[in-house]
mmCIF file with all atom_site columns, C-alpha atoms in Angstrom:
data_model
loop_
_atom_site.group_PDB
_atom_site.id
_atom_site.type_symbol
_atom_site.label_atom_id
_atom_site.label_alt_id
_atom_site.label_comp_id
_atom_site.label_asym_id
_atom_site.label_entity_id
_atom_site.label_seq_id
_atom_site.pdbx_PDB_ins_code
_atom_site.Cartn_x
_atom_site.Cartn_y
_atom_site.Cartn_z
_atom_site.occupancy
_atom_site.B_iso_or_equiv
_atom_site.pdbx_formal_charge
_atom_site.auth_seq_id
_atom_site.auth_comp_id
_atom_site.auth_asym_id
_atom_site.auth_atom_id
_atom_site.pdbx_PDB_model_num
ATOM 1   C CA . UNK A 1 1   ? 3.746   31.766  -1.072  1.00 40.00 ? 12  UNK A CA 1
ATOM 2   C CA . UNK A 1 2   ? 7.527   31.824  -1.095  1.00 41.00 ? 13  UNK A CA 1
ATOM 3   C CA . UNK A 1 3   ? 9.349   31.078  -4.343  1.00 48.00 ? 14  UNK A CA 1
ATOM 4   C CA . UNK A 1 4   ? 8.200   29.049  -7.332  1.00 51.00 ? 15  UNK A CA 1
ATOM 5   C CA . UNK A 1 5   ? 6.212   25.867  -6.963  1.00 50.00 ? 16  UNK A CA 1
ATOM 6   C CA . UNK A 1 6   ? 8.124   22.661  -7.588  1.00 59.00 ? 17  UNK A CA 1
ATOM 7   C CA . UNK A 1 7   ? 6.599   20.661  -10.384 1.00 73.00 ? 18  UNK A CA 1
ATOM 8   C CA . UNK A 1 8   ? 5.355   17.216  -9.550  1.00 78.00 ? 19  UNK A CA 1
ATOM 9   C CA . UNK A 1 9   ? 6.184   15.021  -12.540 1.00 86.00 ? 20  UNK A CA 1
ATOM 10  C CA . UNK A 1 10  ? 5.331   11.573  -13.812 1.00 89.00 ? 21  UNK A CA 1
ATOM 11  C CA . UNK A 1 11  ? 8.871   10.498  -12.908 1.00 90.00 ? 22  UNK A CA 1
ATOM 12  C CA . UNK A 1 12  ? 8.102   11.307  -9.263  1.00 90.00 ? 23  UNK A CA 1
ATOM 13  C CA . UNK A 1 13  ? 5.097   8.974   -9.313  1.00 94.00 ? 24  UNK A CA 1
ATOM 14  C CA . UNK A 1 14  ? 7.181   6.279   -11.000 1.00 95.00 ? 25  UNK A CA 1
ATOM 15  C CA . UNK A 1 15  ? 9.784   6.538   -8.246  1.00 95.00 ? 26  UNK A CA 1
ATOM 16  C CA . UNK A 1 16  ? 7.099   6.265   -5.589  1.00 96.00 ? 27  UNK A CA 1
ATOM 17  C CA . UNK A 1 17  ? 5.617   3.228   -7.341  1.00 97.00 ? 28  UNK A CA 1
ATOM 18  C CA . UNK A 1 18  ? 8.945   1.413   -7.478  1.00 96.00 ? 29  UNK A CA 1
ATOM 19  C CA . UNK A 1 19  ? 9.661   2.054   -3.805  1.00 96.00 ? 30  UNK A CA 1
ATOM 20  C CA . UNK A 1 20  ? 6.106   1.323   -2.705  1.00 97.00 ? 31  UNK A CA 1
ATOM 21  C CA . UNK A 1 21  ? 5.817   -1.983  -4.547  1.00 97.00 ? 32  UNK A CA 1
ATOM 22  C CA . UNK A 1 22  ? 9.330   -3.017  -3.545  1.00 96.00 ? 33  UNK A CA 1
ATOM 23  C CA . UNK A 1 23  ? 8.614   -2.842  0.172   1.00 95.00 ? 34  UNK A CA 1
ATOM 24  C CA . UNK A 1 24  ? 4.951   -3.874  -0.032  1.00 95.00 ? 35  UNK A CA 1
ATOM 25  C CA . UNK A 1 25  ? 5.580   -7.226  -1.701  1.00 94.00 ? 36  UNK A CA 1
ATOM 26  C CA . UNK A 1 26  ? 7.028   -9.233  1.169   1.00 95.00 ? 37  UNK A CA 1
ATOM 27  C CA . UNK A 1 27  ? 4.370   -8.072  3.616   1.00 95.00 ? 38  UNK A CA 1
ATOM 28  C CA . UNK A 1 28  ? 1.426   -8.944  1.383   1.00 96.00 ? 39  UNK A CA 1
ATOM 29  C CA . UNK A 1 29  ? 2.356   -12.625 1.461   1.00 96.00 ? 40  UNK A CA 1
ATOM 30  C CA . UNK A 1 30  ? 3.265   -12.802 5.152   1.00 96.00 ? 41  UNK A CA 1
ATOM 31  C CA . UNK A 1 31  ? 0.764   -14.665 7.317   1.00 96.00 ? 42  UNK A CA 1
ATOM 32  C CA . UNK A 1 32  ? 1.551   -12.536 10.369  1.00 97.00 ? 43  UNK A CA 1
ATOM 33  C CA . UNK A 1 33  ? 0.272   -9.417  8.598   1.00 97.00 ? 44  UNK A CA 1
ATOM 34  C CA . UNK A 1 34  ? -3.041  -11.120 7.900   1.00 97.00 ? 45  UNK A CA 1
ATOM 35  C CA . UNK A 1 35  ? -3.210  -12.437 11.460  1.00 97.00 ? 46  UNK A CA 1
ATOM 36  C CA . UNK A 1 36  ? -2.696  -8.888  12.749  1.00 97.00 ? 47  UNK A CA 1
ATOM 37  C CA . UNK A 1 37  ? -5.409  -7.673  10.373  1.00 97.00 ? 48  UNK A CA 1
ATOM 38  C CA . UNK A 1 38  ? -7.791  -10.310 11.643  1.00 95.00 ? 49  UNK A CA 1
ATOM 39  C CA . UNK A 1 39  ? -7.333  -9.107  15.225  1.00 96.00 ? 50  UNK A CA 1
ATOM 40  C CA . UNK A 1 40  ? -7.594  -5.375  14.472  1.00 98.00 ? 51  UNK A CA 1
ATOM 41  C CA . UNK A 1 41  ? -10.601 -3.302  15.482  1.00 98.00 ? 52  UNK A CA 1
ATOM 42  C CA . UNK A 1 42  ? -11.698 -0.034  13.881  1.00 97.00 ? 53  UNK A CA 1
ATOM 43  C CA . UNK A 1 43  ? -9.550  2.060   16.227  1.00 98.00 ? 54  UNK A CA 1
ATOM 44  C CA . UNK A 1 44  ? -6.477  -0.019  15.376  1.00 98.00 ? 55  UNK A CA 1
ATOM 45  C CA . UNK A 1 45  ? -7.147  0.640   11.700  1.00 98.00 ? 56  UNK A CA 1
ATOM 46  C CA . UNK A 1 46  ? -7.492  4.387   12.304  1.00 98.00 ? 57  UNK A CA 1
ATOM 47  C CA . UNK A 1 47  ? -4.260  4.432   14.297  1.00 99.00 ? 58  UNK A CA 1
ATOM 48  C CA . UNK A 1 48  ? -2.477  2.487   11.567  1.00 98.00 ? 59  UNK A CA 1
ATOM 49  C CA . UNK A 1 49  ? -3.710  4.839   8.840   1.00 99.00 ? 60  UNK A CA 1
ATOM 50  C CA . UNK A 1 50  ? -2.609  7.786   10.981  1.00 99.00 ? 61  UNK A CA 1
ATOM 51  C CA . UNK A 1 51  ? 0.840   6.240   11.329  1.00 99.00 ? 62  UNK A CA 1
ATOM 52  C CA . UNK A 1 52  ? 1.097   5.840   7.547   1.00 98.00 ? 63  UNK A CA 1
ATOM 53  C CA . UNK A 1 53  ? 0.101   9.474   7.020   1.00 98.00 ? 64  UNK A CA 1
ATOM 54  C CA . UNK A 1 54  ? 2.567   10.606  9.693   1.00 98.00 ? 65  UNK A CA 1
ATOM 55  C CA . UNK A 1 55  ? 5.457   8.605   8.257   1.00 97.00 ? 66  UNK A CA 1
ATOM 56  C CA . UNK A 1 56  ? 4.658   9.858   4.765   1.00 97.00 ? 67  UNK A CA 1
ATOM 57  C CA . UNK A 1 57  ? 4.447   13.508  5.742   1.00 95.00 ? 68  UNK A CA 1
ATOM 58  C CA . UNK A 1 58  ? 7.540   13.292  7.906   1.00 94.00 ? 69  UNK A CA 1
ATOM 59  C CA . UNK A 1 59  ? 9.577   11.551  5.234   1.00 93.00 ? 70  UNK A CA 1
ATOM 60  C CA . UNK A 1 60  ? 8.560   14.009  2.516   1.00 92.00 ? 71  UNK A CA 1
ATOM 61  C CA . UNK A 1 61  ? 8.596   17.317  4.353   1.00 90.00 ? 72  UNK A CA 1
ATOM 62  C CA . UNK A 1 62  ? 10.415  16.985  7.679   1.00 89.00 ? 73  UNK A CA 1
ATOM 63  C CA . UNK A 1 63  ? 13.331  14.728  6.734   1.00 85.00 ? 74  UNK A CA 1
ATOM 64  C CA . UNK A 1 64  ? 14.047  16.703  3.542   1.00 77.00 ? 75  UNK A CA 1
ATOM 65  C CA . UNK A 1 65  ? 14.798  20.326  4.412   1.00 73.00 ? 76  UNK A CA 1
ATOM 66  C CA . UNK A 1 66  ? 14.765  21.295  0.739   1.00 74.00 ? 77  UNK A CA 1
ATOM 67  C CA . UNK A 1 67  ? 11.121  20.373  0.268   1.00 80.00 ? 78  UNK A CA 1
ATOM 68  C CA . UNK A 1 68  ? 8.395   22.771  1.399   1.00 79.00 ? 79  UNK A CA 1
ATOM 69  C CA . UNK A 1 69  ? 4.731   21.680  1.209   1.00 82.00 ? 80  UNK A CA 1
ATOM 70  C CA . UNK A 1 70  ? 3.677   25.327  0.819   1.00 84.00 ? 81  UNK A CA 1
ATOM 71  C CA . UNK A 1 71  ? 5.602   25.531  -2.450  1.00 85.00 ? 82  UNK A CA 1
ATOM 72  C CA . UNK A 1 72  ? 4.052   22.485  -4.062  1.00 87.00 ? 83  UNK A CA 1
ATOM 73  C CA . UNK A 1 73  ? 1.059   22.203  -6.335  1.00 87.00 ? 84  UNK A CA 1
ATOM 74  C CA . UNK A 1 74  ? -2.016  21.191  -4.339  1.00 89.00 ? 85  UNK A CA 1
ATOM 75  C CA . UNK A 1 75  ? -5.177  19.159  -4.705  1.00 91.00 ? 86  UNK A CA 1
ATOM 76  C CA . UNK A 1 76  ? -7.892  20.515  -2.394  1.00 95.00 ? 87  UNK A CA 1
ATOM 77  C CA . UNK A 1 77  ? -5.240  22.160  -0.235  1.00 92.00 ? 88  UNK A CA 1
ATOM 78  C CA . UNK A 1 78  ? -3.068  19.038  0.080   1.00 94.00 ? 89  UNK A CA 1
ATOM 79  C CA . UNK A 1 79  ? 0.271   18.803  -1.762  1.00 93.00 ? 90  UNK A CA 1
ATOM 80  C CA . UNK A 1 80  ? -0.046  16.631  -4.865  1.00 92.00 ? 91  UNK A CA 1
ATOM 81  C CA . UNK A 1 81  ? 3.126   14.759  -3.957  1.00 93.00 ? 92  UNK A CA 1
ATOM 82  C CA . UNK A 1 82  ? 1.597   13.737  -0.609  1.00 96.00 ? 93  UNK A CA 1
ATOM 83  C CA . UNK A 1 83  ? -1.701  12.677  -2.223  1.00 97.00 ? 94  UNK A CA 1
ATOM 84  C CA . UNK A 1 84  ? 0.256   10.556  -4.677  1.00 97.00 ? 95  UNK A CA 1
ATOM 85  C CA . UNK A 1 85  ? 2.354   9.058   -1.885  1.00 97.00 ? 96  UNK A CA 1
ATOM 86  C CA . UNK A 1 86  ? -0.742  7.957   0.035   1.00 98.00 ? 97  UNK A CA 1
ATOM 87  C CA . UNK A 1 87  ? -2.365  6.522   -3.101  1.00 98.00 ? 98  UNK A CA 1
ATOM 88  C CA . UNK A 1 88  ? 0.805   4.582   -3.913  1.00 98.00 ? 99  UNK A CA 1
ATOM 89  C CA . UNK A 1 89  ? 1.340   3.415   -0.336  1.00 98.00 ? 100 UNK A CA 1
ATOM 90  C CA . UNK A 1 90  ? -2.122  1.944   0.104   1.00 98.00 ? 101 UNK A CA 1
ATOM 91  C CA . UNK A 1 91  ? -2.690  1.147   -3.568  1.00 98.00 ? 102 UNK A CA 1
ATOM 92  C CA . UNK A 1 92  ? 0.469   -0.895  -4.076  1.00 98.00 ? 103 UNK A CA 1
ATOM 93  C CA . UNK A 1 93  ? -0.386  -3.146  -1.133  1.00 98.00 ? 104 UNK A CA 1
ATOM 94  C CA . UNK A 1 94  ? -3.973  -3.587  -2.307  1.00 98.00 ? 105 UNK A CA 1
ATOM 95  C CA . UNK A 1 95  ? -2.980  -4.322  -5.916  1.00 98.00 ? 106 UNK A CA 1
ATOM 96  C CA . UNK A 1 96  ? -0.429  -6.933  -4.846  1.00 98.00 ? 107 UNK A CA 1
ATOM 97  C CA . UNK A 1 97  ? -2.840  -8.513  -2.367  1.00 98.00 ? 108 UNK A CA 1
ATOM 98  C CA . UNK A 1 98  ? -5.493  -8.893  -5.046  1.00 98.00 ? 109 UNK A CA 1
ATOM 99  C CA . UNK A 1 99  ? -2.987  -10.018 -7.699  1.00 98.00 ? 110 UNK A CA 1
ATOM 100 C CA . UNK A 1 100 ? -1.689  -12.774 -5.403  1.00 97.00 ? 111 UNK A CA 1
ATOM 101 C CA . UNK A 1 101 ? -5.203  -13.674 -4.182  1.00 96.00 ? 112 UNK A CA 1
ATOM 102 C CA . UNK A 1 102 ? -3.903  -13.159 -0.656  1.00 97.00 ? 113 UNK A CA 1
ATOM 103 C CA . UNK A 1 103 ? -7.291  -12.314 0.915   1.00 96.00 ? 114 UNK A CA 1
ATOM 104 C CA . UNK A 1 104 ? -8.799  -15.647 -0.107  1.00 93.00 ? 115 UNK A CA 1
ATOM 105 C CA . UNK A 1 105 ? -5.605  -17.508 0.704   1.00 94.00 ? 116 UNK A CA 1
ATOM 106 C CA . UNK A 1 106 ? -5.387  -16.204 4.262   1.00 95.00 ? 117 UNK A CA 1
ATOM 107 C CA . UNK A 1 107 ? -9.125  -15.976 4.969   1.00 93.00 ? 118 UNK A CA 1
ATOM 108 C CA . UNK A 1 108 ? -9.289  -19.722 5.461   1.00 88.00 ? 119 UNK A CA 1
ATOM 109 C CA . UNK A 1 109 ? -6.531  -19.542 8.059   1.00 89.00 ? 120 UNK A CA 1
ATOM 110 C CA . UNK A 1 110 ? -7.832  -16.637 10.112  1.00 90.00 ? 121 UNK A CA 1
ATOM 111 C CA . UNK A 1 111 ? -11.554 -16.125 9.521   1.00 86.00 ? 122 UNK A CA 1
ATOM 112 C CA . UNK A 1 112 ? -14.198 -18.428 10.918  1.00 82.00 ? 123 UNK A CA 1
ATOM 113 C CA . UNK A 1 113 ? -16.487 -19.996 8.366   1.00 80.00 ? 124 UNK A CA 1
ATOM 114 C CA . UNK A 1 114 ? -16.543 -18.912 4.746   1.00 78.00 ? 125 UNK A CA 1
ATOM 115 C CA . UNK A 1 115 ? -16.390 -15.113 4.753   1.00 85.00 ? 126 UNK A CA 1
ATOM 116 C CA . UNK A 1 116 ? -19.043 -13.067 3.020   1.00 91.00 ? 127 UNK A CA 1
ATOM 117 C CA . UNK A 1 117 ? -17.791 -10.421 0.547   1.00 93.00 ? 128 UNK A CA 1
ATOM 118 C CA . UNK A 1 118 ? -18.100 -7.581  3.078   1.00 94.00 ? 129 UNK A CA 1
ATOM 119 C CA . UNK A 1 119 ? -16.089 -9.419  5.738   1.00 92.00 ? 130 UNK A CA 1
ATOM 120 C CA . UNK A 1 120 ? -13.441 -10.337 3.172   1.00 95.00 ? 131 UNK A CA 1
ATOM 121 C CA . UNK A 1 121 ? -13.262 -6.704  1.996   1.00 96.00 ? 132 UNK A CA 1
ATOM 122 C CA . UNK A 1 122 ? -12.743 -5.403  5.547   1.00 96.00 ? 133 UNK A CA 1
ATOM 123 C CA . UNK A 1 123 ? -10.164 -8.122  6.205   1.00 96.00 ? 134 UNK A CA 1
ATOM 124 C CA . UNK A 1 124 ? -8.310  -7.042  3.057   1.00 97.00 ? 135 UNK A CA 1
ATOM 125 C CA . UNK A 1 125 ? -8.467  -3.340  3.914   1.00 98.00 ? 136 UNK A CA 1
ATOM 126 C CA . UNK A 1 126 ? -7.100  -3.974  7.404   1.00 98.00 ? 137 UNK A CA 1
ATOM 127 C CA . UNK A 1 127 ? -4.179  -5.951  5.978   1.00 98.00 ? 138 UNK A CA 1
ATOM 128 C CA . UNK A 1 128 ? -3.662  -3.189  3.411   1.00 98.00 ? 139 UNK A CA 1
ATOM 129 C CA . UNK A 1 129 ? -3.316  -0.648  6.215   1.00 98.00 ? 140 UNK A CA 1
ATOM 130 C CA . UNK A 1 130 ? -0.664  -2.794  7.913   1.00 98.00 ? 141 UNK A CA 1
ATOM 131 C CA . UNK A 1 131 ? 1.271   -3.291  4.675   1.00 98.00 ? 142 UNK A CA 1
ATOM 132 C CA . UNK A 1 132 ? 1.066   0.420   3.880   1.00 98.00 ? 143 UNK A CA 1
ATOM 133 C CA . UNK A 1 133 ? 3.274   1.172   6.897   1.00 98.00 ? 144 UNK A CA 1
ATOM 134 C CA . UNK A 1 134 ? 6.139   -0.480  5.043   1.00 97.00 ? 145 UNK A CA 1
ATOM 135 C CA . UNK A 1 135 ? 5.126   0.610   1.572   1.00 98.00 ? 146 UNK A CA 1
ATOM 136 C CA . UNK A 1 136 ? 5.099   4.301   2.535   1.00 98.00 ? 147 UNK A CA 1
ATOM 137 C CA . UNK A 1 137 ? 8.703   4.032   3.723   1.00 97.00 ? 148 UNK A CA 1
ATOM 138 C CA . UNK A 1 138 ? 9.790   2.635   0.361   1.00 96.00 ? 149 UNK A CA 1
ATOM 139 C CA . UNK A 1 139 ? 7.730   5.080   -1.675  1.00 97.00 ? 150 UNK A CA 1
ATOM 140 C CA . UNK A 1 140 ? 8.832   8.164   0.259   1.00 95.00 ? 151 UNK A CA 1
ATOM 141 C CA . UNK A 1 141 ? 12.470  7.092   0.279   1.00 94.00 ? 152 UNK A CA 1
ATOM 142 C CA . UNK A 1 142 ? 12.492  6.477   -3.466  1.00 93.00 ? 153 UNK A CA 1
ATOM 143 C CA . UNK A 1 143 ? 10.814  9.847   -4.055  1.00 89.00 ? 154 UNK A CA 1
ATOM 144 C CA . UNK A 1 144 ? 13.316  11.669  -1.860  1.00 85.00 ? 155 UNK A CA 1
ATOM 145 C CA . UNK A 1 145 ? 16.481  9.907   -3.011  1.00 82.00 ? 156 UNK A CA 1
ATOM 146 C CA . UNK A 1 146 ? 15.953  10.031  -6.762  1.00 72.00 ? 157 UNK A CA 1
#
């Protein structure tokens, strides 16, 4: 390890939350996001999650030369800041989707028949993955700028 570990503080999480929710909001209530989610298969979801992870890691550790993942406190070998960023990125989209009742609102438009709870859950998770692409940009930017 080189140098002291940078402390990950509550203020860092708060910054991520503000940025994540700020950019997640418009995409949660956009019909096109839910239409994309409806047409996604498992491999699209995996690719989308990979993109979110890649954007998050790149924004935190590649775009900011002053931040080194090897110097940060870790959870199971993963920097705490990155774990928090992923939780905020996906979590903010999911919380807003559920708060706005978006899954039920858009299910009638894009799903055939009345969806069972499992189908509705997968539909919601796919839309969450799409929204997280935008949320991670806001969360990582807020964390890096402030």
